[in-house]
PDB file of C-alpha atoms in Angstrom:
ATOM      1  CA  UNK W   1     -19.456   2.184   8.341  1.00  0.00           C
ATOM      2  CA  UNK W   2     -19.744  -1.192   6.186  1.00  0.00           C
ATOM      3  CA  UNK W   3     -18.212  -4.134   7.014  1.00  0.00           C
ATOM      4  CA  UNK W   4     -17.932  -5.459   3.394  1.00  0.00           C
ATOM      5  CA  UNK W   5     -16.464  -2.321   2.556  1.00  0.00           C
ATOM      6  CA  UNK W   6     -13.562  -2.409   5.149  1.00  0.00           C
ATOM      7  CA  UNK W   7     -13.403  -5.867   6.203  1.00  0.00           C
ATOM      8  CA  UNK W   8     -15.171  -7.531   9.335  1.00  0.00           C
ATOM      9  CA  UNK W   9     -12.966  -7.188  12.464  1.00  0.00           C
ATOM     10  CA  UNK W  10     -13.036  -7.949  15.988  1.00  0.00           C
ATOM     11  CA  UNK W  11     -11.715  -4.276  16.950  1.00  0.00           C
ATOM     12  CA  UNK W  12     -12.431  -1.278  14.409  1.00  0.00           C
ATOM     13  CA  UNK W  13     -10.006   1.834  14.474  1.00  0.00           C
ATOM     14  CA  UNK W  14     -11.783   5.037  15.064  1.00  0.00           C
ATOM     15  CA  UNK W  15     -14.361   6.160  12.387  1.00  0.00           C
ATOM     16  CA  UNK W  16     -13.484   8.828   9.821  1.00  0.00           C
ATOM     17  CA  UNK W  17     -15.361  11.927   9.830  1.00  0.00           C
ATOM     18  CA  UNK W  18     -15.452  14.668   7.533  1.00  0.00           C
ATOM     19  CA  UNK W  19     -17.555  17.364   6.776  1.00  0.00           C
ATOM     20  CA  UNK W  20     -19.591  18.334   3.354  1.00  0.00           C
ATOM     21  CA  UNK W  21     -19.777  22.168   2.387  1.00  0.00           C
ATOM     22  CA  UNK W  22     -23.676  23.084   2.482  1.00  0.00           C
ATOM     23  CA  UNK W  23     -23.302  24.390  -1.019  1.00  0.00           C
ATOM     24  CA  UNK W  24     -22.568  20.964  -2.535  1.00  0.00           C
ATOM     25  CA  UNK W  25     -26.133  19.897  -1.762  1.00  0.00           C
ATOM     26  CA  UNK W  26     -28.381  19.348  -4.856  1.00  0.00           C
ATOM     27  CA  UNK W  27     -31.889  17.846  -5.567  1.00  0.00           C
ATOM     28  CA  UNK W  28     -32.497  14.354  -6.299  1.00  0.00           C
ATOM     29  CA  UNK W  29     -32.842  14.855 -10.051  1.00  0.00           C
ATOM     30  CA  UNK W  30     -30.144  17.474 -10.586  1.00  0.00           C
ATOM     31  CA  UNK W  31     -27.251  17.095 -13.054  1.00  0.00           C
ATOM     32  CA  UNK W  32     -23.857  16.367 -11.181  1.00  0.00           C
ATOM     33  CA  UNK W  33     -21.186  18.754 -12.604  1.00  0.00           C
ATOM     34  CA  UNK W  34     -17.787  16.533 -12.734  1.00  0.00           C
ATOM     35  CA  UNK W  35     -14.614  18.317 -12.911  1.00  0.00           C
ATOM     36  CA  UNK W  36     -12.757  18.057 -16.255  1.00  0.00           C
ATOM     37  CA  UNK W  37      -9.387  17.753 -14.301  1.00  0.00           C
ATOM     38  CA  UNK W  38     -10.327  15.018 -11.953  1.00  0.00           C
ATOM     39  CA  UNK W  39      -8.663  11.625 -12.357  1.00  0.00           C
ATOM     40  CA  UNK W  40     -11.522   9.818 -10.550  1.00  0.00           C
ATOM     41  CA  UNK W  41     -14.788  10.748  -9.404  1.00  0.00           C
ATOM     42  CA  UNK W  42     -16.789   8.012  -7.667  1.00  0.00           C
ATOM     43  CA  UNK W  43     -20.361   7.893  -6.099  1.00  0.00           C
ATOM     44  CA  UNK W  44     -21.787   6.514  -2.858  1.00  0.00           C
ATOM     45  CA  UNK W  45     -25.471   5.638  -2.207  1.00  0.00           C
ATOM     46  CA  UNK W  46     -26.043   6.319   1.433  1.00  0.00           C
ATOM     47  CA  UNK W  47     -28.791   6.709   4.215  1.00  0.00           C
ATOM     48  CA  UNK W  48     -28.586   9.935   5.509  1.00  0.00           C
ATOM     49  CA  UNK W  49     -30.359  11.109   8.986  1.00  0.00           C
ATOM     50  CA  UNK W  50     -32.000  14.589   9.320  1.00  0.00           C
ATOM     51  CA  UNK W  51     -31.778  16.157  12.622  1.00  0.00           C
ATOM     52  CA  UNK W  52     -34.727  18.201  14.128  1.00  0.00           C
ATOM     53  CA  UNK W  53     -32.663  19.275  17.328  1.00  0.00           C
ATOM     54  CA  UNK W  54     -29.235  20.389  18.257  1.00  0.00           C
ATOM     55  CA  UNK W  55     -26.913  17.389  20.292  1.00  0.00           C
ATOM     56  CA  UNK W  56     -23.316  17.816  21.204  1.00  0.00           C
ATOM     57  CA  UNK W  57     -21.737  14.946  23.651  1.00  0.00           C
ATOM     58  CA  UNK W  58     -25.470  12.887  23.350  1.00  0.00           C
ATOM     59  CA  UNK W  59     -26.452  10.025  25.294  1.00  0.00           C
ATOM     60  CA  UNK W  60     -28.636   7.121  23.520  1.00  0.00           C
ATOM     61  CA  UNK W  61     -31.760   8.883  24.270  1.00  0.00           C
ATOM     62  CA  UNK W  62     -30.697  12.471  23.104  1.00  0.00           C
ATOM     63  CA  UNK W  63     -29.177  11.220  19.523  1.00  0.00           C
ATOM     64  CA  UNK W  64     -32.696   9.176  19.064  1.00  0.00           C
ATOM     65  CA  UNK W  65     -34.730  12.172  20.014  1.00  0.00           C
ATOM     66  CA  UNK W  66     -33.024  14.562  17.852  1.00  0.00           C
ATOM     67  CA  UNK W  67     -33.961  12.331  14.513  1.00  0.00           C
ATOM     68  CA  UNK W  68     -36.248  13.901  12.623  1.00  0.00           C
ATOM     69  CA  UNK W  69     -36.457  11.713   9.501  1.00  0.00           C
ATOM     70  CA  UNK W  70     -34.483  10.098   6.841  1.00  0.00           C
ATOM     71  CA  UNK W  71     -33.457  10.918   3.216  1.00  0.00           C
ATOM     72  CA  UNK W  72     -31.268   8.932   0.765  1.00  0.00           C
ATOM     73  CA  UNK W  73     -27.789  10.997  -0.435  1.00  0.00           C
ATOM     74  CA  UNK W  74     -25.195  10.501  -2.343  1.00  0.00           C
ATOM     75  CA  UNK W  75     -21.431  11.292  -1.234  1.00  0.00           C
ATOM     76  CA  UNK W  76     -19.794  12.167  -4.013  1.00  0.00           C
ATOM     77  CA  UNK W  77     -15.625  12.326  -4.042  1.00  0.00           C
ATOM     78  CA  UNK W  78     -13.095  13.346  -6.446  1.00  0.00           C
ATOM     79  CA  UNK W  79      -9.643  11.800  -6.326  1.00  0.00           C
ATOM     80  CA  UNK W  80      -7.342  13.636  -3.869  1.00  0.00           C
ATOM     81  CA  UNK W  81      -5.218  16.403  -5.471  1.00  0.00           C
ATOM     82  CA  UNK W  82      -2.078  14.678  -6.308  1.00  0.00           C
ATOM     83  CA  UNK W  83      -2.624  12.986  -2.809  1.00  0.00           C
ATOM     84  CA  UNK W  84      -2.439  15.776  -0.672  1.00  0.00           C
ATOM     85  CA  UNK W  85      -6.235  16.604   0.264  1.00  0.00           C
ATOM     86  CA  UNK W  86      -5.915  14.699   3.447  1.00  0.00           C
ATOM     87  CA  UNK W  87      -8.745  16.435   5.070  1.00  0.00           C
ATOM     88  CA  UNK W  88     -11.257  15.903   2.033  1.00  0.00           C
ATOM     89  CA  UNK W  89     -12.344  19.202   1.692  1.00  0.00           C
ATOM     90  CA  UNK W  90     -11.906  19.810  -1.927  1.00  0.00           C
ATOM     91  CA  UNK W  91     -12.663  16.153  -2.589  1.00  0.00           C
ATOM     92  CA  UNK W  92     -15.687  15.975  -1.095  1.00  0.00           C
ATOM     93  CA  UNK W  93     -17.514  19.422  -1.363  1.00  0.00           C
ATOM     94  CA  UNK W  94     -17.309  20.590  -4.622  1.00  0.00           C
ATOM     95  CA  UNK W  95     -20.403  21.940  -6.433  1.00  0.00           C
ATOM     96  CA  UNK W  96     -23.273  19.363  -6.862  1.00  0.00           C
ATOM     97  CA  UNK W  97     -21.143  16.637  -4.926  1.00  0.00           C
ATOM     98  CA  UNK W  98     -24.174  15.784  -2.590  1.00  0.00           C
ATOM     99  CA  UNK W  99     -27.348  15.003  -4.222  1.00  0.00           C
ATOM    100  CA  UNK W 100     -30.383  14.584  -1.527  1.00  0.00           C
ATOM    101  CA  UNK W 101     -33.534  12.926  -2.040  1.00  0.00           C
ATOM    102  CA  UNK W 102     -36.791  14.789  -2.185  1.00  0.00           C
ATOM    103  CA  UNK W 103     -38.634  12.728   0.263  1.00  0.00           C
ATOM    104  CA  UNK W 104     -38.484  12.774   4.222  1.00  0.00           C
ATOM    105  CA  UNK W 105     -39.301   9.535   5.910  1.00  0.00           C
ATOM    106  CA  UNK W 106     -39.941   9.145   9.608  1.00  0.00           C
ATOM    107  CA  UNK W 107     -41.010   6.566  12.025  1.00  0.00           C
ATOM    108  CA  UNK W 108     -39.118   3.602   9.857  1.00  0.00           C
ATOM    109  CA  UNK W 109     -36.749   0.860  11.114  1.00  0.00           C
ATOM    110  CA  UNK W 110     -33.204   1.508   9.028  1.00  0.00           C
ATOM    111  CA  UNK W 111     -31.880  -1.806  10.488  1.00  0.00           C
ATOM    112  CA  UNK W 112     -31.955  -3.638   7.338  1.00  0.00           C
ATOM    113  CA  UNK W 113     -32.485  -1.617   3.914  1.00  0.00           C
ATOM    114  CA  UNK W 114     -31.390  -2.642   0.756  1.00  0.00           C
ATOM    115  CA  UNK W 115     -28.961  -0.149  -1.145  1.00  0.00           C
ATOM    116  CA  UNK W 116     -28.265  -0.117  -4.684  1.00  0.00           C
ATOM    117  CA  UNK W 117     -26.460   2.018  -7.266  1.00  0.00           C
ATOM    118  CA  UNK W 118     -26.469   1.630 -10.980  1.00  0.00           C
ATOM    119  CA  UNK W 119     -24.616   3.433 -13.621  1.00  0.00           C
ATOM    120  CA  UNK W 120     -25.919   3.402 -17.022  1.00  0.00           C
ATOM    121  CA  UNK W 121     -27.894   0.503 -15.925  1.00  0.00           C
ATOM    122  CA  UNK W 122     -25.194  -1.626 -14.267  1.00  0.00           C
ATOM    123  CA  UNK W 123     -25.188  -2.344 -10.533  1.00  0.00           C
ATOM    124  CA  UNK W 124     -22.108  -0.984  -9.003  1.00  0.00           C
ATOM    125  CA  UNK W 125     -23.606  -1.622  -5.551  1.00  0.00           C
ATOM    126  CA  UNK W 126     -25.600  -3.623  -4.029  1.00  0.00           C
ATOM    127  CA  UNK W 127     -26.092  -4.026   0.033  1.00  0.00           C
ATOM    128  CA  UNK W 128     -27.908  -3.434   3.153  1.00  0.00           C
ATOM    129  CA  UNK W 129     -27.710  -1.332   6.052  1.00  0.00           C
ATOM    130  CA  UNK W 130     -27.657  -4.433   8.452  1.00  0.00           C
ATOM    131  CA  UNK W 131     -24.218  -4.678   7.473  1.00  0.00           C
ATOM    132  CA  UNK W 132     -23.255  -1.310   9.104  1.00  0.00           C
ATOM    133  CA  UNK W 133     -20.826  -1.237  11.837  1.00  0.00           C
ATOM    134  CA  UNK W 134     -22.364   2.028  13.586  1.00  0.00           C
ATOM    135  CA  UNK W 135     -26.226   1.846  13.396  1.00  0.00           C
ATOM    136  CA  UNK W 136     -27.990   5.348  13.908  1.00  0.00           C
ATOM    137  CA  UNK W 137     -27.876   6.135  17.203  1.00  0.00           C
ATOM    138  CA  UNK W 138     -24.007   4.917  17.530  1.00  0.00           C
ATOM    139  CA  UNK W 139     -23.087   7.100  14.587  1.00  0.00           C
ATOM    140  CA  UNK W 140     -24.981  10.453  16.007  1.00  0.00           C
ATOM    141  CA  UNK W 141     -23.492   9.387  19.468  1.00  0.00           C
ATOM    142  CA  UNK W 142     -19.676   9.485  17.775  1.00  0.00           C
ATOM    143  CA  UNK W 143     -20.162  12.551  15.686  1.00  0.00           C
ATOM    144  CA  UNK W 144     -21.756  14.665  18.478  1.00  0.00           C
ATOM    145  CA  UNK W 145     -18.880  13.751  20.700  1.00  0.00           C
ATOM    146  CA  UNK W 146     -16.553  15.699  17.920  1.00  0.00           C
ATOM    147  CA  UNK W 147     -18.597  18.514  16.759  1.00  0.00           C
ATOM    148  CA  UNK W 148     -22.166  19.975  17.990  1.00  0.00           C
ATOM    149  CA  UNK W 149     -25.121  18.744  15.089  1.00  0.00           C
ATOM    150  CA  UNK W 150     -27.804  21.416  14.678  1.00  0.00           C
ATOM    151  CA  UNK W 151     -31.793  21.116  13.273  1.00  0.00           C
ATOM    152  CA  UNK W 152     -31.467  20.448   9.718  1.00  0.00           C
ATOM    153  CA  UNK W 153     -27.929  18.864   9.849  1.00  0.00           C
ATOM    154  CA  UNK W 154     -27.608  16.030   7.250  1.00  0.00           C
ATOM    155  CA  UNK W 155     -25.749  13.030   8.527  1.00  0.00           C
ATOM    156  CA  UNK W 156     -24.648  10.664   5.958  1.00  0.00           C
ATOM    157  CA  UNK W 157     -24.373   6.893   7.449  1.00  0.00           C
ATOM    158  CA  UNK W 158     -21.491   5.313   5.142  1.00  0.00           C
ATOM    159  CA  UNK W 159     -21.986   3.009   1.771  1.00  0.00           C
ATOM    160  CA  UNK W 160     -21.539  -0.537   1.097  1.00  0.00           C
ATOM    161  CA  UNK W 161     -18.933  -2.311  -0.748  1.00  0.00           C
ATOM    162  CA  UNK W 162     -18.580  -1.286  -4.465  1.00  0.00           C
ATOM    163  CA  UNK W 163     -18.034   2.531  -4.141  1.00  0.00           C
ATOM    164  CA  UNK W 164     -14.356   2.619  -5.102  1.00  0.00           C
ATOM    165  CA  UNK W 165     -15.524   1.089  -8.534  1.00  0.00           C
ATOM    166  CA  UNK W 166     -18.530   2.987  -8.956  1.00  0.00           C
ATOM    167  CA  UNK W 167     -16.578   5.729 -11.210  1.00  0.00           C
ATOM    168  CA  UNK W 168     -18.680   8.275 -13.088  1.00  0.00           C
ATOM    169  CA  UNK W 169     -17.717  10.027 -16.431  1.00  0.00           C
ATOM    170  CA  UNK W 170     -19.330  12.799 -18.677  1.00  0.00           C
ATOM    171  CA  UNK W 171     -22.800  11.571 -20.162  1.00  0.00           C
ATOM    172  CA  UNK W 172     -23.249   8.677 -17.159  1.00  0.00           C
ATOM    173  CA  UNK W 173     -26.782   8.190 -15.770  1.00  0.00           C
ATOM    174  CA  UNK W 174     -26.831   7.135 -12.252  1.00  0.00           C
ATOM    175  CA  UNK W 175     -30.181   5.472 -10.368  1.00  0.00           C
ATOM    176  CA  UNK W 176     -29.433   5.011  -6.451  1.00  0.00           C
ATOM    177  CA  UNK W 177     -32.067   3.401  -4.056  1.00  0.00           C
ATOM    178  CA  UNK W 178     -32.289   2.886  -0.422  1.00  0.00           C
ATOM    179  CA  UNK W 179     -35.459   0.744   0.196  1.00  0.00           C
ATOM    180  CA  UNK W 180     -38.310   2.548   1.940  1.00  0.00           C
ATOM    181  CA  UNK W 181     -36.660   5.968   1.896  1.00  0.00           C
ATOM    182  CA  UNK W 182     -35.881   7.358  -1.478  1.00  0.00           C
ATOM    183  CA  UNK W 183     -34.433   7.463  -4.962  1.00  0.00           C
ATOM    184  CA  UNK W 184     -31.811   9.731  -6.758  1.00  0.00           C
ATOM    185  CA  UNK W 185     -31.632   9.797 -10.776  1.00  0.00           C
ATOM    186  CA  UNK W 186     -28.992  12.015 -11.760  1.00  0.00           C
ATOM    187  CA  UNK W 187     -26.973  12.671 -15.055  1.00  0.00           C
ATOM    188  CA  UNK W 188     -23.515  13.589 -15.329  1.00  0.00           C
ATOM    189  CA  UNK W 189     -21.810  16.833 -16.836  1.00  0.00           C
ATOM    190  CA  UNK W 190     -18.224  18.158 -17.014  1.00  0.00           C
ATOM    191  CA  UNK W 191     -17.490  21.689 -16.062  1.00  0.00           C
TER     192      UNK W 191
END
């Protein structure tokens, strides 16, 4: 959902959508479990929308009225199993693969928020929500055209460039920030 990640285009292909299992959600400071057998595991700092009401095939007004607020989230991904996990079920939903901020922000303008990722104190991502292809409302309209969304659902809105090189290893410490929204600080352990 970010131009600097996919490249600026006049016309974009249909967006990819995926689901993460609720069991992969952890708190802002819990340890992240990195599978020992994974070749690559990377992290993505994202602005996430929290819903307060159900929507399906939402209009712009319905989408806007469904937003409870915003949190920071980390969309962790493990390299596909021999390139066969096409639906990203295993890649995206392993235990601890979605740390979520402990503060909910509401009534904020999300149009130009800074996003940063540091691994062991080194920047791997620096971007801004101004570079998104779909804003919050467009994201909810699109996703609600595919599946019903419900109160408490967390909708991650994409990540800036640098995610594919934000590789984590056992012992790493990560710091993530979405300006005016929140902070994550997690350590990586193997399992």
